[in-house]
XYZ file of C-alpha atoms in Angstrom:
507
model
C 101.258 161.605 103.096
C 100.782 165.246 104.019
C 102.353 166.483 107.263
C 98.981 167.503 108.650
C 98.232 163.738 109.131
C 98.888 161.855 112.296
C 99.077 158.189 113.495
C 97.044 157.009 116.574
C 98.416 154.284 118.858
C 96.174 152.408 121.137
C 98.210 150.994 124.060
C 96.051 148.442 125.901
C 98.177 147.915 129.004
C 97.957 145.946 132.292
C 96.713 148.762 134.406
C 95.285 151.254 131.853
C 94.405 151.795 128.203
C 95.839 154.905 126.361
C 95.540 156.349 123.040
C 98.385 158.615 121.865
C 98.429 160.758 118.775
C 101.896 160.979 117.147
C 103.104 163.315 114.350
C 105.584 162.512 111.620
C 108.594 163.303 113.878
C 107.446 160.682 116.253
C 106.497 163.276 118.855
C 103.456 163.136 121.080
C 100.646 165.461 120.228
C 97.939 164.381 122.628
C 97.182 161.488 125.153
C 94.082 159.862 126.524
C 94.396 157.465 129.439
C 91.964 155.496 131.665
C 92.755 152.897 134.275
C 90.639 149.693 134.550
C 89.897 147.565 137.586
C 92.284 144.993 138.735
C 90.226 142.020 139.896
C 91.715 139.563 142.439
C 89.110 136.849 143.123
C 91.556 134.801 145.323
C 95.227 134.535 145.979
C 97.324 134.300 142.764
C 94.306 135.081 140.519
C 94.322 138.350 138.526
C 91.605 139.235 136.108
C 90.301 142.074 133.995
C 86.923 142.904 132.575
C 87.180 142.806 128.782
C 83.940 144.855 128.379
C 85.377 147.603 130.553
C 88.693 147.569 128.563
C 86.741 147.988 125.307
C 84.752 150.861 126.775
C 87.863 152.534 128.021
C 89.533 152.159 124.679
C 86.766 154.023 123.024
C 86.886 156.680 125.723
C 90.650 157.227 125.409
C 90.487 157.495 121.674
C 87.960 160.239 122.095
C 90.171 161.969 124.749
C 93.207 161.960 122.570
C 91.448 163.192 119.373
C 89.670 165.921 121.300
C 92.849 167.128 122.898
C 94.766 167.120 119.627
C 91.717 168.830 118.017
C 91.646 166.385 115.114
C 89.089 163.851 113.567
C 89.362 160.659 111.686
C 90.118 162.523 108.455
C 93.419 163.645 109.963
C 94.632 160.130 110.911
C 96.499 158.044 108.432
C 96.613 154.777 110.461
C 95.957 153.122 113.718
C 98.370 150.815 115.588
C 97.585 148.560 118.477
C 99.884 147.359 121.193
C 98.895 145.396 124.228
C 99.438 143.472 127.424
C 100.664 140.130 126.139
C 99.462 136.661 127.410
C 96.276 138.041 128.876
C 93.620 135.731 127.560
C 90.104 136.817 126.406
C 87.591 134.250 125.257
C 84.331 135.618 123.823
C 81.217 134.478 121.896
C 81.407 135.243 118.219
C 77.515 135.650 118.026
C 76.900 137.848 121.105
C 80.307 139.614 121.252
C 80.295 138.970 125.040
C 83.254 137.392 126.936
C 82.424 134.020 128.544
C 84.633 134.916 131.402
C 86.883 137.787 132.659
C 90.226 138.080 130.902
C 92.829 136.018 132.762
C 95.886 138.305 133.207
C 99.500 137.366 132.391
C 100.373 137.637 136.125
C 97.684 135.022 137.082
C 99.034 131.651 138.601
C 95.836 129.513 138.657
C 97.035 127.452 135.566
C 100.031 125.923 137.446
C 98.385 122.463 137.675
C 97.533 122.495 134.053
C 101.218 123.206 133.362
C 102.267 120.460 135.696
C 99.900 117.921 133.968
C 101.247 118.816 130.500
C 104.860 118.574 131.607
C 104.154 115.142 133.141
C 103.441 113.925 129.701
C 107.136 114.058 129.080
C 109.846 116.735 129.071
C 108.703 118.681 132.098
C 108.630 122.388 131.740
C 110.610 122.279 128.500
C 108.095 119.933 126.665
C 107.283 122.428 124.054
C 110.257 124.835 124.282
C 112.064 123.711 121.177
C 109.021 124.451 119.087
C 107.480 127.546 120.750
C 110.507 129.013 122.620
C 108.754 129.077 125.865
C 108.739 126.919 129.027
C 105.459 125.605 130.412
C 104.465 128.286 132.884
C 101.457 130.077 134.096
C 102.587 133.259 132.278
C 101.348 132.149 128.791
C 97.983 132.240 127.169
C 97.398 128.552 126.146
C 96.828 127.140 129.670
C 94.515 130.029 130.464
C 92.277 129.099 127.479
C 92.216 125.604 128.746
C 91.231 126.699 132.182
C 88.293 128.777 130.810
C 87.098 125.887 128.601
C 87.243 123.454 131.653
C 85.739 125.701 134.196
C 83.070 127.863 132.567
C 79.745 126.118 132.109
C 79.081 125.315 128.424
C 82.255 126.841 127.217
C 83.839 123.768 125.909
C 80.749 122.733 123.957
C 80.462 126.263 122.579
C 84.103 126.147 121.503
C 83.668 122.753 119.809
C 80.766 124.217 117.879
C 83.091 127.025 116.657
C 81.172 129.741 118.507
C 84.050 130.905 120.745
C 87.011 133.065 119.822
C 90.261 133.560 121.648
C 92.688 136.462 121.657
C 95.161 138.369 123.598
C 93.768 141.895 124.115
C 95.056 142.992 120.729
C 92.638 140.656 119.072
C 89.809 141.689 121.346
C 90.330 145.461 120.633
C 90.829 144.792 116.807
C 87.733 142.604 116.552
C 85.584 145.211 118.259
C 87.045 148.154 116.296
C 86.390 146.349 112.970
C 82.802 145.662 113.772
C 82.585 142.955 116.371
C 79.531 140.636 115.709
C 79.041 142.596 112.436
C 82.137 141.398 110.480
C 84.859 141.936 113.131
C 88.267 140.874 111.945
C 89.769 137.983 114.135
C 93.535 138.436 113.694
C 96.705 138.647 115.776
C 100.301 139.350 114.897
C 103.316 137.130 115.132
C 104.558 138.710 118.329
C 101.335 138.057 120.276
C 100.915 134.596 118.810
C 104.535 133.772 120.018
C 103.199 134.320 123.546
C 100.440 131.752 123.529
C 102.717 128.686 123.696
C 100.794 127.380 120.635
C 102.799 128.938 117.661
C 105.633 127.265 115.844
C 108.606 129.627 115.967
C 109.847 128.531 112.534
C 106.782 128.446 110.427
C 104.771 131.036 112.245
C 101.819 128.835 112.267
C 99.571 127.197 115.040
C 100.835 123.938 116.336
C 97.920 121.499 115.953
C 99.485 118.893 118.185
C 100.122 121.347 121.138
C 96.618 122.742 120.839
C 95.315 119.278 120.889
C 97.206 118.265 124.082
C 95.854 121.487 125.660
C 92.273 120.708 124.527
C 91.959 123.935 122.495
C 90.085 123.739 119.256
C 91.912 125.530 116.452
C 88.730 127.250 115.418
C 89.072 129.586 118.398
C 92.461 130.819 117.382
C 92.913 134.115 115.447
C 94.631 134.267 112.072
C 98.353 135.037 112.459
C 99.547 137.949 110.367
C 102.633 140.288 110.251
C 103.121 143.160 112.627
C 102.786 145.877 109.845
C 100.000 145.436 107.376
C 96.357 146.532 106.988
C 94.089 144.194 108.868
C 90.865 146.204 108.434
C 89.327 149.551 108.888
C 87.663 151.056 111.978
C 83.898 150.436 111.896
C 81.248 152.886 110.721
C 80.193 154.860 113.598
C 83.649 154.616 115.213
C 85.537 157.656 116.229
C 88.152 156.586 113.570
C 85.655 155.262 111.017
C 87.378 154.180 107.812
C 90.926 154.626 109.172
C 93.121 151.532 108.443
C 94.222 149.516 111.464
C 97.646 148.494 110.200
C 100.023 147.698 113.028
C 99.963 145.268 115.970
C 102.854 144.563 118.270
C 102.855 143.022 121.819
C 103.818 145.786 124.133
C 107.486 144.739 124.750
C 108.076 144.122 121.046
C 106.553 147.481 120.311
C 108.932 149.118 122.599
C 111.849 147.353 121.077
C 110.642 148.687 117.776
C 110.186 152.203 119.063
C 113.679 152.133 120.446
C 115.013 151.379 117.063
C 116.578 148.189 118.128
C 116.852 146.855 114.496
C 120.402 145.495 114.569
C 121.445 142.191 116.048
C 122.678 142.841 119.496
C 120.578 145.859 120.189
C 118.573 145.614 123.376
C 116.058 147.587 125.486
C 114.483 147.221 128.844
C 110.976 148.420 129.602
C 109.989 149.435 133.167
C 106.258 148.956 133.563
C 103.988 146.717 135.634
C 106.802 144.232 135.152
C 110.191 144.620 133.459
C 110.998 143.197 130.113
C 114.331 143.124 128.413
C 114.590 142.239 124.719
C 117.651 141.586 122.662
C 117.367 141.455 118.902
C 118.948 138.108 117.586
C 118.263 138.567 113.932
C 116.288 136.349 111.495
C 117.009 133.080 113.289
C 115.569 132.127 116.699
C 118.217 131.553 119.396
C 117.334 128.921 121.929
C 118.131 129.961 125.593
C 120.179 127.940 128.067
C 119.861 130.581 130.790
C 116.210 130.921 131.572
C 115.219 133.363 128.864
C 112.478 133.192 126.277
C 112.866 132.924 122.565
C 110.254 134.961 120.932
C 109.304 137.020 117.890
C 110.637 140.632 117.863
C 108.654 141.846 114.774
C 107.726 141.103 111.249
C 107.269 143.936 108.742
C 104.819 142.978 105.981
C 106.393 140.302 103.696
C 109.956 140.815 105.094
C 111.621 137.953 107.065
C 110.595 137.688 110.788
C 113.091 139.095 113.384
C 113.491 137.167 116.580
C 114.566 138.194 120.103
C 115.677 136.755 123.434
C 113.524 138.078 126.290
C 113.951 138.265 130.050
C 110.586 138.641 131.677
C 110.220 140.007 135.260
C 106.718 139.844 136.766
C 106.707 142.467 139.398
C 108.528 145.822 139.199
C 106.250 148.883 138.807
C 103.313 146.926 140.324
C 105.448 146.528 143.515
C 105.325 150.346 143.873
C 101.506 150.233 143.176
C 101.411 147.485 146.048
C 103.236 149.851 148.358
C 100.624 152.538 147.583
C 97.383 150.491 147.439
C 97.940 147.602 149.811
C 100.181 149.233 152.444
C 99.417 152.866 152.174
C 103.134 153.660 152.428
C 102.770 156.294 149.730
C 99.790 158.133 148.217
C 101.071 158.328 144.672
C 103.678 156.266 142.760
C 106.186 159.255 142.239
C 106.346 159.727 146.008
C 108.372 156.593 146.276
C 111.533 158.325 144.915
C 111.363 161.209 147.368
C 110.847 158.747 150.222
C 113.723 156.477 149.009
C 116.017 159.495 148.685
C 115.577 160.316 152.360
C 117.950 157.572 153.271
C 121.435 156.779 151.952
C 120.931 153.015 151.367
C 118.480 150.219 151.923
C 119.494 149.795 155.499
C 120.366 146.087 154.867
C 116.814 145.291 153.650
C 116.162 143.384 150.366
C 112.651 142.949 148.869
C 112.098 140.130 146.459
C 108.637 140.571 144.941
C 107.841 137.083 143.849
C 104.156 137.736 144.134
C 103.396 135.597 141.031
C 106.330 133.249 141.563
C 109.663 134.124 139.863
C 109.942 134.587 136.163
C 113.281 134.979 134.308
C 115.818 133.523 134.807
C 114.369 131.178 137.579
C 110.856 130.272 136.423
C 109.988 129.188 140.032
C 106.261 128.951 140.502
C 106.770 127.850 143.996
C 108.295 131.129 145.049
C 106.467 133.935 146.981
C 107.514 137.495 148.014
C 110.002 138.062 150.751
C 111.454 141.124 152.606
C 114.585 140.118 154.294
C 117.419 141.552 156.253
C 115.082 143.400 158.624
C 116.316 144.986 161.851
C 114.784 147.684 164.019
C 116.924 150.199 162.190
C 114.804 149.736 159.024
C 112.233 152.398 158.230
C 109.548 152.771 155.648
C 112.001 154.838 153.696
C 114.431 151.883 153.524
C 111.550 149.580 152.388
C 110.787 152.121 149.660
C 114.421 152.153 148.540
C 114.563 148.337 148.698
C 111.467 148.122 146.439
C 113.126 150.350 143.876
C 116.339 148.503 144.037
C 114.478 145.231 143.515
C 113.770 146.446 139.942
C 117.443 147.108 139.251
C 118.620 143.823 140.831
C 116.138 141.734 138.783
C 117.240 143.485 135.629
C 120.849 142.584 136.459
C 119.872 138.878 136.633
C 118.282 139.095 133.275
C 121.282 140.917 131.696
C 123.603 138.320 133.047
C 121.578 135.562 131.435
C 121.366 137.544 128.196
C 125.157 138.011 128.071
C 125.524 134.235 128.638
C 122.979 133.297 125.917
C 124.099 135.650 123.284
C 127.989 135.503 123.909
C 128.077 139.241 123.759
C 128.284 141.584 126.691
C 125.935 144.465 126.280
C 127.807 147.787 126.493
C 124.780 149.975 127.226
C 121.058 149.624 128.024
C 118.109 151.628 126.358
C 115.353 152.051 128.788
C 111.711 153.203 128.642
C 108.461 152.938 130.454
C 107.027 154.816 133.334
C 109.581 154.159 135.819
C 112.415 155.668 133.837
C 111.408 159.124 135.236
C 112.730 157.937 138.611
C 116.263 159.149 138.416
C 117.293 157.506 141.708
C 116.302 154.144 140.130
C 118.100 154.940 136.899
C 121.326 155.836 138.624
C 121.229 152.729 140.808
C 120.421 150.605 137.605
C 123.535 151.882 135.901
C 125.522 151.237 139.125
C 124.395 147.642 139.605
C 124.974 146.799 135.926
C 128.167 148.504 135.435
C 127.038 149.998 132.061
C 125.489 153.281 130.935
C 121.677 153.487 130.983
C 120.135 155.693 128.254
C 116.617 157.244 128.230
C 115.153 158.454 124.892
C 113.365 161.790 124.454
C 110.109 160.116 123.836
C 109.840 157.563 126.656
C 106.418 156.247 125.510
C 108.256 153.868 123.151
C 105.623 151.043 123.493
C 102.845 153.293 121.816
C 105.402 154.765 119.467
C 106.498 151.325 118.207
C 102.938 150.419 117.390
C 102.380 153.735 115.645
C 105.536 153.129 113.522
C 104.410 149.787 112.547
C 100.951 151.017 111.536
C 102.444 154.100 109.635
C 104.993 152.007 107.742
C 102.221 149.799 106.435
C 100.322 152.637 104.836
C 103.456 154.612 103.680
C 103.239 157.445 106.251
C 106.844 156.410 107.217
C 109.083 154.756 104.608
C 110.515 152.167 106.914
C 112.860 151.407 109.785
C 115.265 154.292 108.827
C 112.655 156.809 109.818
C 112.434 155.288 113.205
C 116.205 155.486 113.546
C 116.203 159.164 112.424
C 113.659 160.142 114.774
C 115.143 158.447 117.944
C 116.946 160.903 120.164
C 118.736 160.524 123.602
C 117.319 162.437 126.479
C 119.564 161.457 129.370
C 122.317 159.045 130.214
C 123.343 157.659 133.544
C 126.925 156.402 133.992
C 127.843 153.827 136.607
C 129.581 155.223 139.725
C 129.543 152.464 142.288
C 132.790 150.745 143.253
C 133.219 147.179 141.894
C 133.494 145.795 145.355
C 130.201 147.365 146.565
C 128.366 146.309 143.419
C 129.492 142.746 143.969
C 128.551 142.904 147.728
C 125.059 144.165 147.141
C 124.393 141.765 144.262
C 125.632 138.818 146.368
C 123.123 139.765 149.162
C 120.480 140.113 146.551
C 121.055 136.629 145.281
C 120.919 135.299 148.791
C 117.603 137.092 149.383
C 116.134 135.427 146.235
C 116.840 131.958 147.643
C 114.598 132.775 150.653
C 111.600 132.853 148.399
C 111.921 129.344 146.983
C 109.711 126.336 147.912
C 107.036 128.431 149.602
C 104.040 126.888 147.865
C 103.291 123.400 149.068
C 100.566 121.246 147.691
C 98.108 122.422 150.327
C 98.970 126.182 149.727
C 96.762 127.870 147.194
């Protein structure tokens, strides 16, 4: 491939859609970005408009190509990465969604999860097959909710008229033609987040789909993370360019961070936090509240698995301080406000807005701000909000060390919040290990670009990813052991105050 060619990554995230143009060295050439509306119909419900997302994807591709001064002929391949578990159900004939996308943070499916668990095995009913507990987080119960609650949806699904996908499948289907021959495909990493895919065979589990009341005809074909799925449609801004990489956002970041060896791990700081540990070509069951998931699969090569610790609310807590409380006017202000005090003033903020994910999996939890005295100011609350991200990451790291039997010696980090140097230093302090930020922090989009580029020969393979990776900054722990233990003890106490909040009569 000539050096003048580029790869475009489409990053369809929880709060925005982006298109990023990368060169052969893995450097960013241009970016387009557009936020979409966060829809909260009632407490615990979170939705997105899939039509708005598709419009925004087209807009940001145009922005990125324009800013890079390139056209489709300069692009070797397109990769897609996406918010996982966010379920879209649409009509194959009209191309229109039958309902808004139900977002991964949404908790409305708790009763469905409880009913399925009551069939036997509780929350672990399907865990040995799919690597996931029964929880509101995953796509399967969301599909069931749409079929049960949208007029005519179940009948249409039984006729074969409806299609399901996480947002990767929705974007790919539209890019490849939509109602005019759109390709209905997902990759193994996204399929592994539905609660419907067998971890060993990488196929849909008919029995689980049957118990959830989901016709198999709705489900996309499962493919590898790096192969040509189709070309962008005629009339598209990338017309004719192969779309050849799909990775769920956290797996894409793991790929972009070059975590190709067993024991390599990364942590992404975004809307939520997600730590993944490469466990090699065999799935490792978790005994400590982690998820067993697909890490990636390159073409015909053996699949690679991971353990994952998922934290629902980290960056979105800062967004909440901005949008709901008006404590800050922009997200970067939180660091300046937090730096104006020396510590959290004794306040601990547990943002269990969607219950608690790893390692607790407590749907009955809700957010709590504890340890308040009249001494506490908004600056202390800002600091407590940042520290919540680091404390939650420590809990996941402890679980990962216990499951893997290997203590991580350093942590690679990426995502929007890694620009917050106060947070990164506190993260190193509370973990007691170095925290390392790469030069290209947009590793989610970069991972999708690499997967796409490898499929068409633009990059030769994983070694190119390793060669392109470069360290930007490293934070060494500086906190005394006794102080680290004291703060973590108080955090763990604060977490217990969030339990058992949701009773049967609390929505």
